[in-house]
Coordinates of C-alpha atoms in Angstrom, one line a residue:
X397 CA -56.0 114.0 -36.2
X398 CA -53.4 111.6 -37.5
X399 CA -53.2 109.0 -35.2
X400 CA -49.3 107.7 -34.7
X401 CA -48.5 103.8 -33.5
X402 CA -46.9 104.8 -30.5
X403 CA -47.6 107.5 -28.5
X404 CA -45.2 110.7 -27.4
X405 CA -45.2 109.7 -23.4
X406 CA -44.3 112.7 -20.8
X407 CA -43.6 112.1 -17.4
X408 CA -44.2 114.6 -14.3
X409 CA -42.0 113.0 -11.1
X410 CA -43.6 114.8 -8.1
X411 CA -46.8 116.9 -7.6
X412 CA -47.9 119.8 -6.1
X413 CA -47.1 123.5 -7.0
X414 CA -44.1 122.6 -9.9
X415 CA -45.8 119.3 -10.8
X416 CA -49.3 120.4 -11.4
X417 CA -48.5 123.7 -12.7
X418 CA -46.3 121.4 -15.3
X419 CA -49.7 118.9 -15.6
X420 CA -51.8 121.6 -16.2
X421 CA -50.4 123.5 -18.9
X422 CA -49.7 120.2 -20.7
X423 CA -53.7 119.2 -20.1
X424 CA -54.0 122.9 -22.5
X425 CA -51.3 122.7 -24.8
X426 CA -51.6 118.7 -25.7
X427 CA -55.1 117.6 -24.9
X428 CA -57.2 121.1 -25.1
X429 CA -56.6 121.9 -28.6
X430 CA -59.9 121.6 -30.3
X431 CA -61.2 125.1 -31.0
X432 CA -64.9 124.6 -29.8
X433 CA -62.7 123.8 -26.1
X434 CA -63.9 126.3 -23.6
X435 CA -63.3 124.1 -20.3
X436 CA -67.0 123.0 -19.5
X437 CA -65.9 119.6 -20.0
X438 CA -63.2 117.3 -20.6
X439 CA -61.0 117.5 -23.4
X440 CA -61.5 115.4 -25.9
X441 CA -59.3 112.2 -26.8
X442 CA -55.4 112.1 -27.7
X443 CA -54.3 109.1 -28.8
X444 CA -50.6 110.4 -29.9
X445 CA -50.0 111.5 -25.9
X446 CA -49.8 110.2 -22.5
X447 CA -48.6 111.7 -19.8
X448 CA -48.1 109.9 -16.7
X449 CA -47.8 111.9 -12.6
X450 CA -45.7 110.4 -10.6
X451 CA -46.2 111.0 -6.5
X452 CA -46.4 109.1 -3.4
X453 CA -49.4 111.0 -2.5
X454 CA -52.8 110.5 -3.2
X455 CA -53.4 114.5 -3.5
X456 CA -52.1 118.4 -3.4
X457 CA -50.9 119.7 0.2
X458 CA -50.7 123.4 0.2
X459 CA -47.4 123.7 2.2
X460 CA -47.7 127.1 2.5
X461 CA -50.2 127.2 5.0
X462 CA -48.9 123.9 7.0
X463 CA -47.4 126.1 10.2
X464 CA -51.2 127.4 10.4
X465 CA -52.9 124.3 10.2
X466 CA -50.6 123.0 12.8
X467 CA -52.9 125.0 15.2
X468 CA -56.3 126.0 13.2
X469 CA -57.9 122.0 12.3
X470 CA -60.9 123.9 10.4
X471 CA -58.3 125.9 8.0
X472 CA -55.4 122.6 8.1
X473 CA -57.9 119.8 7.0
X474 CA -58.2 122.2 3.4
X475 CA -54.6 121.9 2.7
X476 CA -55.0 118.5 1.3
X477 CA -56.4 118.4 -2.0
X478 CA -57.4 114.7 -3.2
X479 CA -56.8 114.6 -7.2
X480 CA -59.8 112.6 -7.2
X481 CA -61.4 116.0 -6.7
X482 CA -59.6 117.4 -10.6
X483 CA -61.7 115.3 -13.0
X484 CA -59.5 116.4 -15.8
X485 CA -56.9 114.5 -14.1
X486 CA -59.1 111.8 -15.4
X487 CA -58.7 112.6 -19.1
X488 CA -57.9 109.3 -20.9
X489 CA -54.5 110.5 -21.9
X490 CA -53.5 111.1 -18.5
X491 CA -52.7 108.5 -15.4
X492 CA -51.8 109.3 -11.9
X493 CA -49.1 106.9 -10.4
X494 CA -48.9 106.2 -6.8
X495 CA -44.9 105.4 -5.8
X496 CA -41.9 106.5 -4.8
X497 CA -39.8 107.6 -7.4
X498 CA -36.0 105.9 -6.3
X499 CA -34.6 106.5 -9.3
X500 CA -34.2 108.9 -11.7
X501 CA -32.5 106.8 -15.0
X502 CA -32.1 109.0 -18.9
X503 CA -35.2 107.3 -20.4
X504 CA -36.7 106.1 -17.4
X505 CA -38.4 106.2 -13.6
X506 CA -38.0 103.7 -11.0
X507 CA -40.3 103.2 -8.2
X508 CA -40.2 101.4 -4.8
X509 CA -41.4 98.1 -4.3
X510 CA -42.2 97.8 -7.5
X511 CA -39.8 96.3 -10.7
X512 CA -42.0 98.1 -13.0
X513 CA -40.6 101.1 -14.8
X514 CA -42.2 104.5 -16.3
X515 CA -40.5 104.6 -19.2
X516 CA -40.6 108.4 -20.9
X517 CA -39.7 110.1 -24.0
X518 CA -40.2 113.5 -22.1
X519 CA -39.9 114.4 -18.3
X520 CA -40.6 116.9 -15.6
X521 CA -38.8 116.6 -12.4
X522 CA -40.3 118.4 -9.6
X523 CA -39.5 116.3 -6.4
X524 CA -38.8 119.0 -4.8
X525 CA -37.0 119.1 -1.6
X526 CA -37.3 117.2 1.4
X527 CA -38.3 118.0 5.2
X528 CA -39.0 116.9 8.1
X529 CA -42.2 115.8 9.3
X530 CA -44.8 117.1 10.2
X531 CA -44.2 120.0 8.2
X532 CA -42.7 117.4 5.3
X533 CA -46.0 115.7 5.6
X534 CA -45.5 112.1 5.7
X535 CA -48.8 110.7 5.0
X536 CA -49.6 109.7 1.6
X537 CA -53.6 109.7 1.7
X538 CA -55.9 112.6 2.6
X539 CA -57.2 110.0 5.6
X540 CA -53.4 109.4 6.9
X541 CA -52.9 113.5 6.7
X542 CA -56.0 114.3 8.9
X543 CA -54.8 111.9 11.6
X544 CA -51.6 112.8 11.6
X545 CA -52.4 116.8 11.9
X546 CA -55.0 115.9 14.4
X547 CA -52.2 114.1 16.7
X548 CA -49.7 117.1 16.1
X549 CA -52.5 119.6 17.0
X550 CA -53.5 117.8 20.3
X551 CA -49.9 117.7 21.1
X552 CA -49.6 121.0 21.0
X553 CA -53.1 122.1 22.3
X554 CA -52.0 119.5 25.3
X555 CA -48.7 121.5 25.9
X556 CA -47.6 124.2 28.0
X557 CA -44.0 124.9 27.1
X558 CA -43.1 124.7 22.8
X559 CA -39.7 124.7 21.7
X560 CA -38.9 125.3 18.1
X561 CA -35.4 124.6 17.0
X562 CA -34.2 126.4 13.8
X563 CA -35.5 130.5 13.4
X564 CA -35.8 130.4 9.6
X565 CA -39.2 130.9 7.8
X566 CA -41.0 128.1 8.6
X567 CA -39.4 128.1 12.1
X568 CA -40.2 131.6 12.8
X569 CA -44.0 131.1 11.0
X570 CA -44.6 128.1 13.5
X571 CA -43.3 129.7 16.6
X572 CA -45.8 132.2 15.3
X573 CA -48.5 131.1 14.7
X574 CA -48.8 128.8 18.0
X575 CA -48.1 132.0 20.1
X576 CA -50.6 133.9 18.4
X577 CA -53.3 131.0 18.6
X578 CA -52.8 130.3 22.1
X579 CA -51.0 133.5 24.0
X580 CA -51.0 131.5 27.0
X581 CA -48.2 129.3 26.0
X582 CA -44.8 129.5 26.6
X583 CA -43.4 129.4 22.8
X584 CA -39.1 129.5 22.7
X585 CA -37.4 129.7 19.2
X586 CA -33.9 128.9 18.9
X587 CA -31.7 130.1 16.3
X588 CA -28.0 129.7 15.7
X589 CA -28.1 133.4 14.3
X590 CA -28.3 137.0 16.6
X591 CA -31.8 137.6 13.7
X592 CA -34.0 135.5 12.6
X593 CA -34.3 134.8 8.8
X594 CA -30.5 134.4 8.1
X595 CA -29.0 134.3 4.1
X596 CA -28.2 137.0 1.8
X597 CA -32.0 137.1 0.4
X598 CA -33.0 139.4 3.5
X599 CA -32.0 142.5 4.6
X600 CA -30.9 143.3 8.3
X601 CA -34.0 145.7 8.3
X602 CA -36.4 142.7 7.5
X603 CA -35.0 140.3 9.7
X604 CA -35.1 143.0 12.7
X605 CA -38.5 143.6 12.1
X606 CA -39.6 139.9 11.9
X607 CA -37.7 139.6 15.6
X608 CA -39.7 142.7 16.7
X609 CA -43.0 140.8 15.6
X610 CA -41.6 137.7 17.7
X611 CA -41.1 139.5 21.0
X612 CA -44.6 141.4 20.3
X613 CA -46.2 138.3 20.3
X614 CA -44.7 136.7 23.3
X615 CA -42.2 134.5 21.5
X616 CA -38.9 134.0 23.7
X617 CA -36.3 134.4 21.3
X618 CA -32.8 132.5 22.3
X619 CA -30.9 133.9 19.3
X620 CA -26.9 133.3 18.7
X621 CA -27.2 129.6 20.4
X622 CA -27.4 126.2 18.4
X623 CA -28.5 122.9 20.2
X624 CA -25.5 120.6 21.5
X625 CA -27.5 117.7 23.1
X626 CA -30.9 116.5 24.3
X627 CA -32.5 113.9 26.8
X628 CA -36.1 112.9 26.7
X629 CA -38.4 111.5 28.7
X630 CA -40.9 110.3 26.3
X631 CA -41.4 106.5 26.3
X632 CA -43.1 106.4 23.0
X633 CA -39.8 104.3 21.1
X634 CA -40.2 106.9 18.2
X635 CA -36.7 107.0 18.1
X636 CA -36.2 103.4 17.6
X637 CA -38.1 102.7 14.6
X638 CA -36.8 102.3 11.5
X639 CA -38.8 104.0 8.9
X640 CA -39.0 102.2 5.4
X641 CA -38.0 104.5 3.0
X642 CA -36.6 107.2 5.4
X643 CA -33.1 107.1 3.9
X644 CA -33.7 109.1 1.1
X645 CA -37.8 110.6 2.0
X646 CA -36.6 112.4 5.4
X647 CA -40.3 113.8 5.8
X648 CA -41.3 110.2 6.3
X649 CA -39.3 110.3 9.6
X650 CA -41.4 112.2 12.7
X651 CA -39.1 115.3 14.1
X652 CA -41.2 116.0 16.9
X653 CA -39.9 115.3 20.4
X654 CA -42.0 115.2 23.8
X655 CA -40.8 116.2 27.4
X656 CA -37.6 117.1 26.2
X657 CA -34.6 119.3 28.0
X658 CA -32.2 120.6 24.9
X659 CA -28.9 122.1 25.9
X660 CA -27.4 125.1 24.3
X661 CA -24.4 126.0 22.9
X662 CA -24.1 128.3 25.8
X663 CA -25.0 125.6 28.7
X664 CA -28.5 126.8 28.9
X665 CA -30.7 124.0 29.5
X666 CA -34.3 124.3 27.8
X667 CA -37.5 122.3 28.8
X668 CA -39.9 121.7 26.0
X669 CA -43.4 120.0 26.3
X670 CA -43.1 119.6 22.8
X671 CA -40.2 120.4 20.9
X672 CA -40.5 121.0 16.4
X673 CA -37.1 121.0 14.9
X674 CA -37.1 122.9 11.7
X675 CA -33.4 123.2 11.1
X676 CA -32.5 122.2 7.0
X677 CA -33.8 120.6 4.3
X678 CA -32.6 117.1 2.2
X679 CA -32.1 117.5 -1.6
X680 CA -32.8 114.5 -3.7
X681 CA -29.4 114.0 -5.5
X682 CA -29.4 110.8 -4.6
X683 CA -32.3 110.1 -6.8
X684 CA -30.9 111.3 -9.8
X685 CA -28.8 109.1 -11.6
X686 CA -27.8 111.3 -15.1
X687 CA -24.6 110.9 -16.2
X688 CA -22.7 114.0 -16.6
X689 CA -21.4 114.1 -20.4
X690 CA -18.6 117.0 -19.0
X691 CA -16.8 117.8 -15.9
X692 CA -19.5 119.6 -14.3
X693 CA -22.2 117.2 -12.2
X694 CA -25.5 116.9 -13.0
X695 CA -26.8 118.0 -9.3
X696 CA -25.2 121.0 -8.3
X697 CA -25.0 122.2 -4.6
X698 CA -28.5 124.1 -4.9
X699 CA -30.0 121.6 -7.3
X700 CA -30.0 120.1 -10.6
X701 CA -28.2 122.2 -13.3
X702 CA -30.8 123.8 -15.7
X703 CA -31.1 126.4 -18.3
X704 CA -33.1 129.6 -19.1
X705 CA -36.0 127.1 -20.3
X706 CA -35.9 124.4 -17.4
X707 CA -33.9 121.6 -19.4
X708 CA -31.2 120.0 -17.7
X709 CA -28.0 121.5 -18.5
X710 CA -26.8 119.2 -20.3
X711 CA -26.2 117.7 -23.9
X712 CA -27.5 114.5 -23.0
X713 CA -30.6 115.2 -21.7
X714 CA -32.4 118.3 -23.6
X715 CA -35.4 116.0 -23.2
X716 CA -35.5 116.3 -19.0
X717 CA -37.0 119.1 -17.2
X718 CA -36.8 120.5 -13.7
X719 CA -38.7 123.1 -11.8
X720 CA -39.0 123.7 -8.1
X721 CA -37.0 123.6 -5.4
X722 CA -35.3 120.7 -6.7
X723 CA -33.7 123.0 -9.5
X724 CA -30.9 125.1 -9.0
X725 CA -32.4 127.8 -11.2
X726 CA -31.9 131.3 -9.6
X727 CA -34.8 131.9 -8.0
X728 CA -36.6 132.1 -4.8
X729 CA -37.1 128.3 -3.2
X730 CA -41.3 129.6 -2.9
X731 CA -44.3 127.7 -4.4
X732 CA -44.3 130.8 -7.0
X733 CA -40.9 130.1 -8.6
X734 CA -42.2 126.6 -8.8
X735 CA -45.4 127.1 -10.0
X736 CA -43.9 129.4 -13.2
X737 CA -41.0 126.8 -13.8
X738 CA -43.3 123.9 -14.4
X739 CA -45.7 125.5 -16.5
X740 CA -42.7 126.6 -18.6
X741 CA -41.1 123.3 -18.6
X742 CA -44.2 122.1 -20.1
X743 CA -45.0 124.8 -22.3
X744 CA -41.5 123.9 -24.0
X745 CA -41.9 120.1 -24.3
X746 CA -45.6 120.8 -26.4
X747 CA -43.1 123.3 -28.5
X748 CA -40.9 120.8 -29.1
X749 CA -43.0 118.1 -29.9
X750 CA -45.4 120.4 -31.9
X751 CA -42.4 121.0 -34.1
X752 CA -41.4 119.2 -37.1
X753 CA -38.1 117.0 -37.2
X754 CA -34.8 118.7 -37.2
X755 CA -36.2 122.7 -36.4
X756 CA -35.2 124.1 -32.6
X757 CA -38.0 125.6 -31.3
X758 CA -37.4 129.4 -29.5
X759 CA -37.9 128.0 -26.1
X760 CA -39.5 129.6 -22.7
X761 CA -38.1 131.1 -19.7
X762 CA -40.0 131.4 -16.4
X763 CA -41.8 135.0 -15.9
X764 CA -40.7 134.5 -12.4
X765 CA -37.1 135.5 -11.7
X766 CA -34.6 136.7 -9.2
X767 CA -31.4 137.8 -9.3
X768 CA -28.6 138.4 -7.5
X769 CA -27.7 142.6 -6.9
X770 CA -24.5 144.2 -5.7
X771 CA -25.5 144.5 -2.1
X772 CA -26.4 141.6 0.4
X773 CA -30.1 141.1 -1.2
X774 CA -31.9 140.0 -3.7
X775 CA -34.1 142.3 -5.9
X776 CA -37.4 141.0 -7.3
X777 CA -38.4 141.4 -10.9
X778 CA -41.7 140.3 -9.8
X779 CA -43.8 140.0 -6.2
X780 CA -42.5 140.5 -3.2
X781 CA -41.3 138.3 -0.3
X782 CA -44.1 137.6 2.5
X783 CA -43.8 136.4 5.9
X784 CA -46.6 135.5 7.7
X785 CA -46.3 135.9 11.6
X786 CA -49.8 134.5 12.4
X787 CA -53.5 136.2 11.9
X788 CA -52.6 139.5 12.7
X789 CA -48.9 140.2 11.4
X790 CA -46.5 139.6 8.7
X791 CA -43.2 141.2 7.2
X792 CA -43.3 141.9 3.1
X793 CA -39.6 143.4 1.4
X794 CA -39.8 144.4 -2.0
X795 CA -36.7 144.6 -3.1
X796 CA -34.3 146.0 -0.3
X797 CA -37.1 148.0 1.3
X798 CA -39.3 146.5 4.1
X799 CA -43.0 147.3 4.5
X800 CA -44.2 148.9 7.9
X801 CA -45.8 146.0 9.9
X802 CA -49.0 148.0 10.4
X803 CA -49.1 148.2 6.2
X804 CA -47.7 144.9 5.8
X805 CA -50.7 142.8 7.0
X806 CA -53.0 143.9 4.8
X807 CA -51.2 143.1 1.7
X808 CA -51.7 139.4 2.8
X809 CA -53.5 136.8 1.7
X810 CA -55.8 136.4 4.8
X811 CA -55.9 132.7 3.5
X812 CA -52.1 131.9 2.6
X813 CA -53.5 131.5 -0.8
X814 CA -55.4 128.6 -0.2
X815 CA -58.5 129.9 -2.3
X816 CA -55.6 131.0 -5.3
X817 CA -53.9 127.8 -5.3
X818 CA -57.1 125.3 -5.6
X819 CA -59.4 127.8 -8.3
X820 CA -55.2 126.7 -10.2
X821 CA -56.1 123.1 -9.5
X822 CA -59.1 122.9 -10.8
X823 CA -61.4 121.5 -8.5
X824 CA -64.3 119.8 -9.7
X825 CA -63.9 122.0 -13.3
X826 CA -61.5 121.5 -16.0
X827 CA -58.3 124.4 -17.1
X828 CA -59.2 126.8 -19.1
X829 CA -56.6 128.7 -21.8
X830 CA -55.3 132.0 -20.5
X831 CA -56.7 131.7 -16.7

């Protein structure tokens, strides 16, 4: 191995599904090179590369499953995956970062609280987007996580009347899953819609079908009404607290709301032991601070500009990546999507610094698409679009045809795809090409 004097250094801003996906194909295609590497143990040394991760966590959280571990502590405490646990994490060429990235600069990172800099010759960003706690997950340690889910769990265990405000998929997946883990509830979803599920991605069938599993289950569904105002009763000052960093990290900031009354659009006046608000998402524009070298912004409406192979659309920046939600690349806003676009993001940055000064590499697009069809969905090269309605039920379309519900349960991963997503993180074992 020629040994250079400085070494090529690669950036990841943000873990979980985009960010490790990136960190792990780079792990294979940088640091696993030697032939005799068969992933018994760590790769050996790479002087030339260093790749830095960049997240204000101290581990993985499985989002996917976060409405169920809301209500199942056994199956929730396993959605946090310390990278402590992914000793290839440890490699010598690699560093994991604890911050919160503020800014996103051309050549470098800038964290809070902090005037240090991670400077970068390449970077992916996979920030993703921002909710809400507790399904944003504000904790930043696995020990701050399992408190925090225990207090949301004894809030709702202690309950008798839920309210969830906001009747897309996590909305609908929450007001699920507490209904189906304790029937004796009274569980109210409120959407601004007359279906649940709204957007051009679903079809009418689908989204009568996931109201039919709603009213199966128990849910009260208050459908075509939107939330005008609120009083509380809760004495806790929550709402008085200013949260450091909540300005531009909104799942920092606790969206749950005790012994409240919420009034509807229509004058109806709603009584919530508990109330979750799932309405929206945050982008992280404000983060990103690349010049546009043309008319056309760097962070569109649905995300920063990128091409077929990740890179930012841009001149300027051919060396910058993004994958994720925080993209705007056509594709579903799913851990899938984000999992493909940041191994391909990294797959391209090794071809492009595996090849030789002045020669343009034939770049990588995701495997992972979706595009937009005549009608008023969204047909699927690839998979299928699943939504889990707790243990027992859950809505798949494929394409613009819905699976029965009977059918559609046993297509599911019984675990959300815990199991899948942690044998991808390697725990306790190191990648391994081709798996």
């Amino acid at each position: 191995m020629h040994i250079t004097n400085v070494p090529i250094r690669i950036a990841v801003a943000g873990g979980n599904y985009g960010g490790l996906s990136a960190m792990r194909e780079l792990y294979l295609q940088l640091l696993a090179t030697n032939t005799g590497y068969d992933g018994t143990k760590q790769a050996p040394p790479n002087p030339n590369i260093k790749i830095t991760l960049i997240d204000r966590r101290d581990g993985f959280v499985h989002y996917l499953g976060m409405t169920r571990g809301l209500c199942q502590s056994e199956y929730g405490n396993k959605l946090w995956v310390p990278y402590s646990s992914m000793p290839w994490l440890r490699h010598p060429s690699i560093s994991v970062k604890k911050g919160i990235v503020t800014r996103i600069a051309p050549r470098h990172i800038e964290l809070a609280d902090t005037s240090d800099h991670v400077e970068f010759d390449y970077l992916v960003v996979t920030l993703g987007l921002s909710r809400s706690a507790p399904i944003g997950v504000a904790a930043s340690t696995r020990d701050e996580y399992l408190k925090d889910m225990d207090k949301q769990r004894a809030l709702i265990g202690n309950a008798q009347s839920v309210v969830v405000v906001g009747g897309g998929a996590v909305g609908t997946e929450l007001a699920a899953e507490i209904k189906s883990t304790f029937p004796q509830k009274d569980v109210t979803l409120i959407h601004s819609h007359s279906l649940p599920i709204s957007g051009p991605l679903f079809t009418s069938e689908f989204r009568r079908s996931v109201a039919d599993v709603l009213q199966s289950l128990g849910v009260k569904p208050l459908f075509d009404e939107r939330v005008v105002g609120e009083s509380s009763t809760s004495s806790d000052g929550a709402d008085t607290v200013t949260i450091k960093h909540g300005d531009i990290l909104p799942e920092l900031v606790e969206s749950v709301r005790r012994n409240s009354t919420l009034t509807t659009s229509s004058g109806l006046k709603v009584y919530g032991d508990v109330v979750f608000n799932c309405l929206g998402v945050k982008t992280k524009d404000s983060l990103i601070d690349l010049p546009s070298s043309s008319n056309e912004p760097i962070f569109s409406p649905h995300g920063i500009r990128v091409n077929e192979s990740m890179q930012v659309d841009d001149p300027s920046y051919s060396h910058i990546f993004a994958a994720g939600d925080v993209s705007n690349k056509d594709v579903l806003k799913f851990a899938g999507p984000a999992t493909s676009g940041g191994k391909t993001a990294a797959t391209n940055i090794a071809r492009l610094i595996r090849t030789s000064s002045g020669e343009i590499p034939a770049l990588e697009a995701p495997k992972c698409k979706a595009r937009n069809n005549q009608n008023d969905a969204v047909k699927l090269e690839y998979g299928s679009i699943k939504l889990v309605l707790g243990e027992r039920h859950g809505v798949i379309q494929r394409g613009a045809e819905v699976v029965p519900t009977e059918t559609a349960i046993h297509m599911m991963s019984p675990d959300i795809k815990l199991g899948k997503v942690t044998r991808m993180l390697c725990i306790g074992a190191f990648p391994i090409h081709g798996k």
